[in-house]
Structure formats: structure tokens, C-alpha cells
PDB file of C-alpha atoms in Angstrom:
ATOM      1  CA  THR A   1      -1.276 -34.918 -24.049  1.00 85.00           C
ATOM      2  CA  ALA A   2      -2.288 -35.187 -20.155  1.00 91.00           C
ATOM      3  CA  GLN A   3      -2.172 -32.021 -18.549  1.00 93.00           C
ATOM      4  CA  ALA A   4      -2.793 -31.420 -14.929  1.00 95.00           C
ATOM      5  CA  GLN A   5      -5.244 -28.825 -13.622  1.00 95.00           C
ATOM      6  CA  SER A   6      -4.224 -25.210 -12.688  1.00 96.00           C
ATOM      7  CA  GLY A   7      -5.900 -22.569 -10.326  1.00 97.00           C
ATOM      8  CA  SER A   8      -5.089 -18.916  -8.870  1.00 97.00           C
ATOM      9  CA  PHE A   9      -6.554 -17.613  -5.574  1.00 98.00           C
ATOM     10  CA  LYS A  10      -5.800 -14.641  -3.657  1.00 98.00           C
ATOM     11  CA  TYR A  11      -4.802 -15.764   0.072  1.00 98.00           C
ATOM     12  CA  ASP A  12      -7.446 -15.601   2.532  1.00 97.00           C
ATOM     13  CA  GLY A  13      -5.959 -17.781   5.357  1.00 96.00           C
ATOM     14  CA  GLN A  14      -8.019 -20.721   4.003  1.00 96.00           C
ATOM     15  CA  GLN A  15      -6.441 -23.746   2.288  1.00 97.00           C
ATOM     16  CA  HIS A  16      -7.093 -23.885  -1.452  1.00 97.00           C
ATOM     17  CA  SER A  17      -7.039 -26.620  -3.897  1.00 96.00           C
ATOM     18  CA  VAL A  18      -6.866 -28.081  -7.413  1.00 96.00           C
ATOM     19  CA  SER A  19      -7.182 -31.509  -8.885  1.00 94.00           C
ATOM     20  CA  GLY A  20      -7.756 -33.632 -11.872  1.00 93.00           C
ATOM     21  CA  ILE A  21      -6.388 -33.647 -15.620  1.00 92.00           C
ATOM     22  CA  LYS A  22      -7.914 -30.867 -18.147  1.00 89.00           C
ATOM     23  CA  GLU A  23      -9.000 -33.460 -20.908  1.00 85.00           C
ATOM     24  CA  ASN A  24      -9.056 -37.036 -20.185  1.00 88.00           C
ATOM     25  CA  THR A  25     -10.690 -38.005 -23.870  1.00 90.00           C
ATOM     26  CA  PHE A  26      -9.426 -36.749 -27.417  1.00 89.00           C
ATOM     27  CA  ILE A  27     -10.065 -37.972 -30.908  1.00 91.00           C
ATOM     28  CA  ILE A  28      -7.784 -39.019 -33.593  1.00 90.00           C
ATOM     29  CA  ASP A  29      -9.119 -39.848 -37.042  1.00 91.00           C
ATOM     30  CA  GLY A  30     -12.624 -40.043 -35.977  1.00 92.00           C
ATOM     31  CA  ASN A  31     -11.736 -42.409 -33.155  1.00 93.00           C
ATOM     32  CA  THR A  32     -12.228 -41.554 -29.550  1.00 94.00           C
ATOM     33  CA  TYR A  33      -9.982 -42.754 -26.883  1.00 93.00           C
ATOM     34  CA  THR A  34      -9.905 -42.280 -23.188  1.00 94.00           C
ATOM     35  CA  LEU A  35      -7.045 -41.509 -21.029  1.00 93.00           C
ATOM     36  CA  SER A  36      -6.976 -42.941 -17.314  1.00 93.00           C
ATOM     37  CA  GLY A  37      -4.861 -43.945 -14.291  1.00 93.00           C
ATOM     38  CA  LEU A  38      -3.518 -40.462 -13.513  1.00 94.00           C
ATOM     39  CA  THR A  39      -4.206 -38.141 -10.985  1.00 94.00           C
ATOM     40  CA  ALA A  40      -3.185 -34.696 -10.162  1.00 95.00           C
ATOM     41  CA  GLU A  41      -3.923 -32.765  -6.890  1.00 95.00           C
ATOM     42  CA  ALA A  42      -2.494 -29.945  -4.780  1.00 96.00           C
ATOM     43  CA  SER A  43      -3.536 -28.157  -1.892  1.00 97.00           C
ATOM     44  CA  GLU A  44      -1.876 -25.098  -0.029  1.00 97.00           C
ATOM     45  CA  LYS A  45      -2.751 -22.430   2.037  1.00 97.00           C
ATOM     46  CA  ASN A  46       0.230 -19.436   1.943  1.00 97.00           C
ATOM     47  CA  ALA A  47       0.658 -17.403  -1.035  1.00 98.00           C
ATOM     48  CA  GLY A  48       3.471 -18.734  -3.850  1.00 97.00           C
ATOM     49  CA  THR A  49       3.460 -20.683  -6.801  1.00 97.00           C
ATOM     50  CA  TYR A  50       2.932 -24.740  -6.043  1.00 98.00           C
ATOM     51  CA  THR A  51       3.366 -27.396  -8.799  1.00 97.00           C
ATOM     52  CA  VAL A  52       0.379 -29.721  -9.610  1.00 96.00           C
ATOM     53  CA  ASN A  53       2.151 -33.168 -10.440  1.00 95.00           C
ATOM     54  CA  LEU A  54       0.542 -36.046 -12.400  1.00 94.00           C
ATOM     55  CA  VAL A  55       0.603 -39.361 -10.471  1.00 95.00           C
ATOM     56  CA  GLY A  56       0.052 -42.852 -11.912  1.00 94.00           C
ATOM     57  CA  THR A  57       0.519 -44.570 -14.909  1.00 93.00           C
ATOM     58  CA  ALA A  58      -1.099 -43.380 -18.233  1.00 93.00           C
ATOM     59  CA  VAL A  59      -4.022 -45.875 -19.853  1.00 94.00           C
ATOM     60  CA  VAL A  60      -5.423 -45.184 -23.172  1.00 94.00           C
ATOM     61  CA  SER A  61      -8.507 -47.103 -24.172  1.00 95.00           C
ATOM     62  CA  ASP A  62     -10.258 -46.715 -27.438  1.00 93.00           C
ATOM     63  CA  ALA A  63     -14.245 -46.637 -27.345  1.00 92.00           C
ATOM     64  CA  TYR A  64     -14.619 -50.100 -26.991  1.00 92.00           C
ATOM     65  CA  GLY A  65     -12.542 -50.463 -23.739  1.00 92.00           C
ATOM     66  CA  ASN A  66      -9.533 -51.876 -25.262  1.00 94.00           C
ATOM     67  CA  ASP A  67      -6.025 -50.929 -23.885  1.00 95.00           C
ATOM     68  CA  VAL A  68      -4.336 -49.342 -26.769  1.00 95.00           C
ATOM     69  CA  THR A  69      -1.756 -47.540 -24.552  1.00 94.00           C
ATOM     70  CA  SER A  70       1.153 -49.099 -26.632  1.00 93.00           C
ATOM     71  CA  GLN A  71      -0.028 -46.975 -29.793  1.00 92.00           C
ATOM     72  CA  PHE A  72       0.375 -43.908 -28.150  1.00 90.00           C
ATOM     73  CA  ALA A  73       3.392 -41.762 -26.397  1.00 91.00           C
ATOM     74  CA  VAL A  74       1.408 -39.591 -23.565  1.00 90.00           C
ATOM     75  CA  ASN A  75       2.891 -36.263 -23.234  1.00 91.00           C
ATOM     76  CA  MET A  76       2.618 -35.417 -19.286  1.00 92.00           C
ATOM     77  CA  VAL A  77       2.157 -31.966 -18.310  1.00 94.00           C
ATOM     78  CA  THR A  78       2.199 -30.564 -14.765  1.00 95.00           C
ATOM     79  CA  GLY A  79      -0.223 -27.515 -13.862  1.00 96.00           C
ATOM     80  CA  GLU A  80       0.178 -24.766 -11.271  1.00 97.00           C
ATOM     81  CA  LEU A  81      -1.253 -23.750  -7.947  1.00 98.00           C
ATOM     82  CA  VAL A  82      -1.026 -20.108  -7.393  1.00 98.00           C
ATOM     83  CA  ILE A  83      -2.085 -18.360  -4.242  1.00 98.00           C
ATOM     84  CA  THR A  84      -1.303 -14.456  -4.748  1.00 98.00           C
ATOM     85  CA  GLN A  85      -0.568 -11.891  -2.072  1.00 98.00           C
ATOM     86  CA  ARG A  86      -2.922  -9.384  -0.265  1.00 98.00           C
ATOM     87  CA  GLN A  87      -2.243  -5.986  -1.445  1.00 98.00           C
ATOM     88  CA  ILE A  88      -2.313  -3.747   1.759  1.00 98.00           C
ATOM     89  CA  VAL A  89      -1.635   0.264   2.099  1.00 98.00           C
ATOM     90  CA  PHE A  90      -0.513   1.796   5.257  1.00 98.00           C
ATOM     91  CA  THR A  91      -0.976   5.397   5.392  1.00 98.00           C
ATOM     92  CA  SER A  92      -0.373   7.720   8.519  1.00 98.00           C
ATOM     93  CA  ALA A  93      -2.931  10.540   8.958  1.00 97.00           C
ATOM     94  CA  ASP A  94      -2.127  14.163   8.132  1.00 97.00           C
ATOM     95  CA  GLY A  95      -2.268  16.871  10.895  1.00 96.00           C
ATOM     96  CA  THR A  96      -2.235  20.774  10.791  1.00 96.00           C
ATOM     97  CA  LYS A  97      -1.413  23.025  14.142  1.00 93.00           C
ATOM     98  CA  THR A  98      -0.805  26.582  14.841  1.00 92.00           C
ATOM     99  CA  TYR A  99       2.809  27.084  16.594  1.00 90.00           C
ATOM    100  CA  ASP A 100       2.712  27.000  20.270  1.00 89.00           C
ATOM    101  CA  GLY A 101       5.975  25.192  21.227  1.00 90.00           C
ATOM    102  CA  THR A 102       4.528  21.701  21.423  1.00 94.00           C
ATOM    103  CA  ALA A 103       5.024  18.994  19.095  1.00 95.00           C
ATOM    104  CA  LEU A 104       1.855  18.063  16.870  1.00 96.00           C
ATOM    105  CA  VAL A 105       1.477  14.317  16.358  1.00 96.00           C
ATOM    106  CA  ASN A 106      -1.529  12.161  14.984  1.00 96.00           C
ATOM    107  CA  GLU A 107      -0.950   8.318  15.692  1.00 96.00           C
ATOM    108  CA  GLU A 108      -3.756   7.293  13.411  1.00 97.00           C
ATOM    109  CA  VAL A 109      -2.849   4.599  10.812  1.00 97.00           C
ATOM    110  CA  ALA A 110      -5.345   3.697   8.214  1.00 97.00           C
ATOM    111  CA  VAL A 111      -5.046  -0.007   6.475  1.00 97.00           C
ATOM    112  CA  GLY A 112      -6.309   0.346   2.993  1.00 96.00           C
ATOM    113  CA  GLY A 113      -6.544  -2.118   0.093  1.00 96.00           C
ATOM    114  CA  ASP A 114      -7.420  -6.035   0.276  1.00 97.00           C
ATOM    115  CA  GLY A 115      -6.770  -5.461   4.256  1.00 96.00           C
ATOM    116  CA  PHE A 116      -5.570  -8.286   6.403  1.00 97.00           C
ATOM    117  CA  VAL A 117      -7.606 -11.437   7.018  1.00 97.00           C
ATOM    118  CA  ASN A 118      -9.632 -11.997  10.019  1.00 95.00           C
ATOM    119  CA  GLY A 119      -7.254 -12.664  13.144  1.00 94.00           C
ATOM    120  CA  GLU A 120      -4.097 -11.304  11.575  1.00 97.00           C
ATOM    121  CA  GLY A 121      -3.083  -7.389  11.753  1.00 97.00           C
ATOM    122  CA  ALA A 122      -0.125  -4.983  12.670  1.00 98.00           C
ATOM    123  CA  VAL A 123       1.000  -3.151  15.381  1.00 98.00           C
ATOM    124  CA  PHE A 124       2.088   0.285  14.663  1.00 98.00           C
ATOM    125  CA  ASN A 125       4.509   2.848  16.346  1.00 97.00           C
ATOM    126  CA  VAL A 126       4.118   6.470  14.977  1.00 97.00           C
ATOM    127  CA  THR A 127       7.486   8.509  14.997  1.00 97.00           C
ATOM    128  CA  GLY A 128       6.420  11.479  13.236  1.00 97.00           C
ATOM    129  CA  SER A 129       6.149  14.908  14.888  1.00 96.00           C
ATOM    130  CA  GLN A 130       6.536  18.521  14.231  1.00 96.00           C
ATOM    131  CA  VAL A 131       7.192  21.345  16.633  1.00 94.00           C
ATOM    132  CA  ILE A 132       8.395  24.305  14.676  1.00 93.00           C
ATOM    133  CA  VAL A 133       6.671  26.151  11.700  1.00 92.00           C
ATOM    134  CA  GLY A 134       6.935  24.109   8.948  1.00 94.00           C
ATOM    135  CA  SER A 135       6.278  20.490   7.447  1.00 95.00           C
ATOM    136  CA  SER A 136       7.316  17.197   7.711  1.00 96.00           C
ATOM    137  CA  LYS A 137       6.209  13.433   7.018  1.00 97.00           C
ATOM    138  CA  ASN A 138       4.383  11.810   9.726  1.00 98.00           C
ATOM    139  CA  THR A 139       6.759   8.295   9.540  1.00 98.00           C
ATOM    140  CA  PHE A 140       5.900   5.160  11.499  1.00 98.00           C
ATOM    141  CA  THR A 141       7.022   1.878  11.832  1.00 98.00           C
ATOM    142  CA  TYR A 142       5.250  -1.777  12.101  1.00 98.00           C
ATOM    143  CA  ILE A 143       5.246  -4.908  13.411  1.00 98.00           C
ATOM    144  CA  LEU A 144       3.062  -7.712  12.182  1.00 98.00           C
ATOM    145  CA  ASN A 145       1.289  -9.581  14.958  1.00 97.00           C
ATOM    146  CA  ASP A 146       1.925 -13.081  15.631  1.00 96.00           C
ATOM    147  CA  GLY A 147       0.359 -15.388  13.019  1.00 94.00           C
ATOM    148  CA  THR A 148       0.806 -13.018  10.269  1.00 97.00           C
ATOM    149  CA  ALA A 149       3.020 -14.089   7.483  1.00 97.00           C
ATOM    150  CA  GLU A 150       4.836 -10.943   5.585  1.00 96.00           C
ATOM    151  CA  ASN A 151       5.306 -13.337   2.601  1.00 97.00           C
ATOM    152  CA  ASN A 152       1.212 -13.242   2.318  1.00 98.00           C
ATOM    153  CA  TYR A 153       1.227  -9.444   1.869  1.00 98.00           C
ATOM    154  CA  ASP A 154       2.573  -6.959  -0.402  1.00 98.00           C
ATOM    155  CA  ILE A 155       2.612  -3.947   1.879  1.00 98.00           C
ATOM    156  CA  GLN A 156       3.122  -0.446   0.779  1.00 97.00           C
ATOM    157  CA  VAL A 157       3.800   2.625   3.094  1.00 98.00           C
ATOM    158  CA  GLU A 158       2.362   6.030   2.756  1.00 97.00           C
ATOM    159  CA  TYR A 159       3.611   8.737   5.146  1.00 98.00           C
ATOM    160  CA  GLY A 160       0.731  11.691   5.622  1.00 97.00           C
ATOM    161  CA  VAL A 161       1.964  15.502   6.312  1.00 97.00           C
ATOM    162  CA  LEU A 162       2.513  17.290   9.610  1.00 97.00           C
ATOM    163  CA  ASN A 163       2.016  20.966   9.002  1.00 96.00           C
ATOM    164  CA  GLY A 164       3.035  23.691  11.483  1.00 93.00           C
ATOM    165  CA  ILE A 165       2.060  26.876  10.909  1.00 91.00           C
ATOM    166  CA  GLY A 166       3.030  30.553  12.304  1.00 82.00           C
ATOM    167  CA  TYR A 167       0.869  33.228  13.379  1.00 64.00           C
ATOM    168  CA  ILE A 168       1.033  37.119  13.991  1.00 56.00           C
ATOM    169  CA  ASN A 169       0.018  38.904  17.076  1.00 53.00           C
ATOM    170  CA  PHE A 170      -0.216  42.351  16.929  1.00 48.00           C
ATOM    171  CA  HIS A 171       0.014  44.156  20.054  1.00 48.00           C
ATOM    172  CA  GLU A 172      -1.201  48.153  18.920  1.00 45.00           C
ATOM    173  CA  TYR A 173       0.891  48.294  15.836  1.00 44.00           C
ATOM    174  CA  MET A 174       4.412  47.118  14.008  1.00 48.00           C
ATOM    175  CA  TYR A 175       6.053  48.745  11.576  1.00 47.00           C
ATOM    176  CA  VAL A 176       7.459  46.786   8.280  1.00 48.00           C
ATOM    177  CA  GLY A 177       9.421  48.842   5.912  1.00 47.00           C
ATOM    178  CA  ILE A 178      12.605  50.806   4.926  1.00 44.00           C
ATOM    179  CA  CYS A 179      14.237  53.483   6.967  1.00 41.00           C
ATOM    180  CA  GLN A 180      17.660  54.285   5.978  1.00 41.00           C
ATOM    181  CA  ASP A 181      20.198  55.610   8.798  1.00 41.00           C
ATOM    182  CA  ASN A 182      20.725  59.148   7.511  1.00 39.00           C
ATOM    183  CA  GLN A 183      16.878  59.739   6.723  1.00 40.00           C
ATOM    184  CA  ILE A 184      14.579  61.151   9.132  1.00 39.00           C
ATOM    185  CA  ASN A 185      11.434  60.060   7.498  1.00 42.00           C
ATOM    186  CA  GLY A 186      11.025  56.425   6.079  1.00 42.00           C
ATOM    187  CA  TRP A 187       8.414  54.577   4.063  1.00 44.00           C
ATOM    188  CA  GLY A 188       6.739  51.791   5.831  1.00 45.00           C
ATOM    189  CA  ILE A 189       3.697  50.110   6.731  1.00 44.00           C
ATOM    190  CA  LYS A 190       1.539  50.332   9.931  1.00 44.00           C
ATOM    191  CA  ALA A 191      -0.179  47.082  10.760  1.00 45.00           C
ATOM    192  CA  TYR A 192      -2.862  47.583  13.153  1.00 43.00           C
ATOM    193  CA  ARG A 193      -5.348  45.013  14.587  1.00 44.00           C
ATOM    194  CA  GLY A 194      -8.012  46.428  12.721  1.00 45.00           C
ATOM    195  CA  GLY A 195      -6.160  46.940   9.512  1.00 47.00           C
ATOM    196  CA  PHE A 196      -2.966  48.770   7.598  1.00 46.00           C
ATOM    197  CA  GLN A 197      -1.611  52.332   6.984  1.00 45.00           C
ATOM    198  CA  PHE A 198       0.714  53.076   4.211  1.00 44.00           C
ATOM    199  CA  GLY A 199       2.843  56.098   3.898  1.00 46.00           C
ATOM    200  CA  ILE A 200       5.722  58.675   5.026  1.00 45.00           C
ATOM    201  CA  PHE A 201       5.973  58.451   8.691  1.00 44.00           C
ATOM    202  CA  GLU A 202       8.511  60.489  11.311  1.00 47.00           C
ATOM    203  CA  ASP A 203      11.208  58.523  12.845  1.00 47.00           C
ATOM    204  CA  SER A 204       9.518  58.839  16.171  1.00 48.00           C
ATOM    205  CA  GLU A 205       6.444  57.185  14.759  1.00 46.00           C
ATOM    206  CA  LEU A 206       8.151  54.272  13.627  1.00 42.00           C
ATOM    207  CA  LYS A 207       9.317  53.154  17.118  1.00 45.00           C
TER     208      LYS A 207
END
């Protein structure tokens, strides 16, 4: 059997090659034979799986250099050149802001994983924002730069979280509690700047 060499590389923007035959000698019944006349080579740059073909005419020689090809049926097996994608993770930033009526935004996007090779990259457009109290995803889109082929990257997108938080602004005090319409008194809480007061208060005290 004549089998072409195989090889695997991670995409790095460079050309990668494999060449040659795995074994060119073999032993049968104690006799050594040499296989010649075949070449195999493949060279590629971008991510993918490529066939390494055997080229030429197989010649089998014995230990004395005699051509004994007619005594053999040579099985030809191709090889593979594999260039794998780079793993990339785009992650938008988190953010927290106390409600003030304006939008919370954070335009930072981190590039993780294997990263881009030199001279390649992407441009980000962050669309996430949070105005009211609550939370939402910090969404974004991206466009790969010229010369950056999407096929060379396995890209994952992760969104950060934008949190809008509320606040309580006590002036003198506020009342929180229960007071039925047919009652003069009601149970409640007076919340002061300095603390809280629990108890039964006159209706006039709760206004």
C-alpha cells in the first residue's frame, strides 16, 4: 500500500503543506522491497479539508534494485491536509446605572478565544441600551474587515447585561401601609431619612 502523508494545522494566515509517502519500504517473507515513482503534495492557506493525491507510476524494487513491480498490485491511498478554523468569542460588556432618565450604554466588545490573526479583525456596532429600571441584553452586530474570511473562523456571540436600578428619594418622610376608608387610624410605617417608625398613627399624621 502506498499512502500519502496527512497533516492538520490551525488557520494562521500562512500557507501550510504536506508532502511525501508514509512508508516507501516494506517486508514480505523476510524480503525487503522499496516503493518509488510516486509523489504526493498539497498546499493550502484557508480553513478546510483537502485531498493529498498520489501522482506518478509506482515502481517496486527488491533489495538488489531489480524491478519487481509486476509481482505486486500497489494499493494507492490518498492523504488529507486539514486546516481548522480559529475559535472566536465576541462578548459585549455589562453595565449598571441608577435611573436618571438617560440611556445606559456600554460599547466595549471583547474578542476572546484564539483571536484574529495579524491584519484581520472586525468592526462592531453596539445597539444595546437600557433607560428604565430593569435589565436587557447588550446587543451588537459585527462586520468582518476586508481580507477577513468568515470561513476561517468559528464565531460565537455572547451578550452582556445592562442593568438599570431604581432609587428612593425621601424628603421628610413617606407613609407606606394600610388605612381603610372607614377608619380614622391606620397601621403604617413612617420612613425617615434616618430610619423607620412603625405603629398606629392618626389619619392626620399619614398625610
